[in-house]
Amino acid sequence: MLLVPRLGSGIPLVARTHEMRRLRAAFARAERREAGAVLIAGDAGVGKTRLLTALGEHVAANGALVLTGRCIDVRDGGLPYLPFAEALAPLGSSGDPVVAAAVRSRPALARLLPQSGEPQPMGPGEHGQVSASEREVMRRPRPEQDLGQLQLFDAVLGVLTEVAESRPVVILLEDLHWADSSTRNLLSFLASRLRAQRLLVVGSYREEDVHRRHPLRGLLSELVRLATVEQVALAPFGPAEARAFVEALADEPLPADVVADIVARSEGNPFFVEELLATDADCRDLPAGLAEVLLARLERFPAETRRVLRVISVANEPVSHAALAEVAAIGELELDEALREAVQHHVLVIEDGSYVFRHALLQEAVYADLLPGERNRTHAAYAARIRAIPQGRGHDAKLAFHSLESRDFVTALPALLSAMAEAEKLGAPGAALRHAEQALSIWDAVAVADRPEGVDELKLLHEASYFAGTSGEPERAAAFARSATELLGPDTPTLRSAKVWRRLAEALLALEGTLDEATLAVDRAWELVKDSEPSATRAWVLATRAGFLRLLDQPGEALDNALTSVSDARAVGAVGAEASGLITLGTLADSAGDAALARERLREGIRKARDAEALNVELRGLYFLALSYDDQAEMAEALTHAANGVARAEESGLTWSSFGLELRARQLYLRYLSGDWPAEDAAGRAARGVSSAVAARILANWVLFLVARGRFDDAARLLPGLRQQWAADIQIALSAGDAAIELATWRGDHTEAVRVTEELVAWLEKIEPWLLGGLRIVALGLTSVAALAADARLHGDQRTAENLVSVGRRLLEHGRRTAVEGSPRSGTLGPEGHAWLARLEAAASGLEGPADPALWSAAATAFDYGAVYEQAMCRYFEAQALLAHGLPAEDALTSAHTVASALGALPLRDAARDLAHRARTDLPGIPPAVAAPTRPNPLTDRERDVLERVALGRTNRQVGEELYISEKTVSVHLSRVMAKLGASRRAEAVAIAYDRGLLTTPATKD
């Protein structure tokens, strides 16, 4: 069981900024003697108590007296004045003389506060700003209210008014929907007499419980007309807010699909979120405790109402009145009364003339409470109605659902196949996959004679594999395809067998580490059609095989297969296969260095794929067209084509297909490089239901943004999970490894940065030794190696420094060899590769001393193709190197700071500002930091900088290196400091500075 904190126990208040602002404003008015009341309405579990708790904490911190009372659910009339008795109880036992005197002077309070003495007759009370005529009116007994009650009301108002003279008073009343009549009368009395007291009354109630005949409803109508009363509606969380709440509750990061499931099922209700999360991480079944809470509301309803609710729970969609009348088989008048009861009590709502549960979890609870026979009969009744009355779009899916649940598999199977075809046409491969899986699950339970014609198990497996691959579940796509090959027999037609083996090859290609198996599969397909006449199947097999041969670095044979594929496809009119062959020809031209020819063939292939409605082929072409521009660092064009591909994938429902995913991941990384940083976290989230590897592919790129923006804690939570996915996709390893190195670097943990670098390099050497992405990894890691070596030299640890230099040289050699031995897609190392190689050389120049600023400048220039963030990083390191050599660095620092500020790259921005401060360099638009000492400080800023570092145990040489000044200059500053402070030694100067408050940071050793 996943244990989570309970609500209100340290969990931050999520997404209630607007409501809290209104409540705080009401309190601020009360402090100014503008008394008021606020009524908070919301569903059960929506967070009313949590909001009141937060308000209580806020006002208490501002000196207010907080009095809290709660109503309870006592059905036989309730307990008179219970919430007020609870709220005012602290007054009766208060040790504050003002409060005690106020209570003693009002004997009528003994009815609520027994400890204050017996009730006694009392004269007119005092009400602050309430006029004498108003007091006279309120004391006139009404038929339902005797003088004793008026005296009590007068006493309550009087004591609150008097106490509020010394400090503001806030009274919080919870669950007013359970309030008894006496409590409601007292609340009405107080609200109508709020004038110039420093008093705020806040009450909460469940909106869904206050039906038309509820006794609180009339009071609410009366109160909202008062100028001093305002209402706050507490709505459920939106999707983003609910996700934030789940993350705040969970002990550890949860898979994206689990979070999405909780958000969807809870519909933003915080209590439901907590219960779903606390029960089990998978959250598939409704927690028993939550079900009991939900069902308890229905126990008060008549039997007919409960019966109708059970019928509606089976529908799984809004239900029309006519459908209910037929399925429930009860009279019209009885049905009307049952529905009216449910609607008035906010159990059902009416949407477009149909009835639906107000909350989906309530529907789940009612459905789970059905008896098996009752459930089957009701599903069968719905299925019979659907068969008799066409339902429009979704007819087959509805029929399949109810037929499956009523165990009518003969009806369900053809309905599932029709629903699968409809889902595919609508661009919903995930839905199509579910229908295919359900059909497979009942295939053997349907007699051969009852199965639809033209469909067999082999076809269903082939379809399931395709739909799994296009909906972001590549592992399952491969599993279905393998199962399909196991059904092949000697009687299976050759062309059909070739299709099955080609499908397996394509499914395996989407997985990491299965290239050998995939190659065997496509070769098996080729053997089956190699000697046959041209056909669509043969053209497709050739096109697929050409792509494999290109991956296997056999360009000559790949070219032959691609050309033959195009020729065969044209001969038989297989336009989709022709398009696939043309796209492979385009990628081969790119590898040969002919970008113009490559783009021409790619565009032709994309056009033909669109004409043939070969969507996956079209996306493949768009991906390689974006890569063609990316390889040449033509960032704007690459981004445009990637964005076009993402849009096309979205509109066709193939966002999480193999190339839909690649386009999305490439677009995100290009946006990172170019400085077009998304504002919303949604850009880094995968859709619900995709595999963990697919989700990690996007998340690995998104975590780069988190680190660059300074969201270190968010990144740190995600990286361990991404580490487990390295083997799933090498791009996950590269992006997540990059983020982990940069995170450790920004946090100053260079040892961890080097550890991650060496771990990832060793892993790459086993998988793909000279992968060009490794160049980026060693360049990042080498920066930390150089920093550690410099720190070791600073502390006189020469042996450690030499060991670190050896580590750096190994990484340098790996990077240089990668640049030579790696296989660029375009045949030669492109601008991005040259830029990372330049950064590697610049970082290496700092292994044995101050880095070479010229090399860092060259690296920054190399990133000038549009990688604005990486260029800004190089400018920052260039500034460091310039200052270390005693050279001005204002231009480099300004460049880095300007970009960082524009991007919201807070770590780089703050680092640039800190470096500028230490170097006494002004940044445009940033005023120099001016200290505000409480007493005159005889030390200059530079002298204080020197003394702070001496206090930390630095030597003169170390201080000089940190502040970019010479060791002799440090000695001069120290001499002046000791003279000003009257000290004879360094340590004495530090002690005097602390005594005088000239240094505020406690001295600690590194």
CSV table of N, CA and C in Angstrom, one decimal, residues 494-495 497-499 501-502 519-532 537-538 541-542 545 557 561:
chain,number,residue,atom,x,y,z
A,494,THR,N,1.5,-17.4,-49.2
A,494,THR,CA,2.8,-16.8,-49.1
A,494,THR,C,2.8,-15.3,-48.8
A,495,LEU,N,2.0,-14.6,-49.6
A,495,LEU,CA,2.0,-13.2,-49.4
A,495,LEU,C,1.5,-12.8,-48.0
A,497,SER,N,1.8,-14.5,-45.3
A,497,SER,CA,2.9,-14.8,-44.4
A,497,SER,C,4.0,-13.7,-44.4
A,498,ALA,N,4.3,-13.2,-45.6
A,498,ALA,CA,5.3,-12.2,-45.8
A,498,ALA,C,4.8,-10.9,-45.0
A,499,LYS,N,3.5,-10.6,-45.1
A,499,LYS,CA,3.0,-9.4,-44.4
A,499,LYS,C,3.2,-9.6,-42.9
A,501,TRP,N,5.4,-11.4,-41.3
A,501,TRP,CA,6.8,-11.3,-40.9
A,501,TRP,C,7.3,-9.8,-41.0
A,502,ARG,N,6.8,-9.1,-42.0
A,502,ARG,CA,7.2,-7.7,-42.1
A,502,ARG,C,6.6,-6.9,-40.9
A,519,THR,N,15.9,-7.9,-38.0
A,519,THR,CA,16.5,-8.2,-39.3
A,519,THR,C,16.2,-9.6,-39.8
A,520,LEU,N,16.2,-10.5,-38.9
A,520,LEU,CA,15.8,-11.9,-39.3
A,520,LEU,C,14.4,-11.9,-39.7
A,521,ALA,N,13.5,-11.2,-39.1
A,521,ALA,CA,12.1,-11.2,-39.5
A,521,ALA,C,11.9,-10.6,-40.9
A,522,VAL,N,12.6,-9.5,-41.2
A,522,VAL,CA,12.4,-8.9,-42.5
A,522,VAL,C,13.1,-9.7,-43.6
A,523,ASP,N,14.2,-10.4,-43.2
A,523,ASP,CA,14.8,-11.3,-44.2
A,523,ASP,C,13.9,-12.5,-44.5
A,524,ARG,N,13.2,-13.0,-43.4
A,524,ARG,CA,12.2,-14.0,-43.6
A,524,ARG,C,11.1,-13.6,-44.6
A,525,ALA,N,10.6,-12.4,-44.4
A,525,ALA,CA,9.6,-11.9,-45.3
A,525,ALA,C,10.1,-11.8,-46.7
A,526,TRP,N,11.4,-11.4,-46.9
A,526,TRP,CA,12.0,-11.2,-48.2
A,526,TRP,C,12.1,-12.6,-48.9
A,527,GLU,N,12.5,-13.6,-48.1
A,527,GLU,CA,12.7,-14.9,-48.7
A,527,GLU,C,11.4,-15.4,-49.3
A,528,LEU,N,10.2,-15.0,-48.7
A,528,LEU,CA,8.9,-15.5,-49.1
A,528,LEU,C,8.5,-14.8,-50.4
A,529,VAL,N,9.0,-13.6,-50.7
A,529,VAL,CA,8.5,-12.9,-51.9
A,529,VAL,C,9.6,-12.6,-52.9
A,530,LYS,N,10.8,-13.0,-52.6
A,530,LYS,CA,12.0,-12.7,-53.4
A,530,LYS,C,11.8,-13.1,-54.9
A,531,ASP,N,11.2,-14.3,-55.1
A,531,ASP,CA,11.1,-14.8,-56.5
A,531,ASP,C,9.7,-14.6,-57.1
A,532,SER,N,8.9,-13.8,-56.4
A,532,SER,CA,7.5,-13.6,-56.9
A,532,SER,C,7.4,-12.5,-57.9
A,537,THR,N,2.6,-6.3,-51.8
A,537,THR,CA,3.3,-6.9,-50.6
A,537,THR,C,4.8,-7.0,-50.9
A,538,ARG,N,5.2,-7.4,-52.1
A,538,ARG,CA,6.6,-7.4,-52.4
A,538,ARG,C,7.2,-6.0,-52.3
A,541,VAL,N,7.6,-5.1,-48.6
A,541,VAL,CA,8.8,-5.8,-48.0
A,541,VAL,C,10.1,-5.2,-48.5
A,542,LEU,N,10.2,-4.9,-49.8
A,542,LEU,CA,11.5,-4.3,-50.3
A,542,LEU,C,11.7,-2.9,-49.6
A,545,ARG,N,12.8,-3.5,-46.1
A,545,ARG,CA,14.2,-4.1,-46.0
A,545,ARG,C,15.2,-3.1,-46.4
A,557,GLU,N,23.3,-2.0,-51.0
A,557,GLU,CA,22.2,-2.9,-51.1
A,557,GLU,C,20.9,-2.2,-50.7
A,561,ASN,N,17.5,-2.1,-53.0
A,561,ASN,CA,16.2,-2.5,-52.5
A,561,ASN,C,15.2,-1.4,-52.6
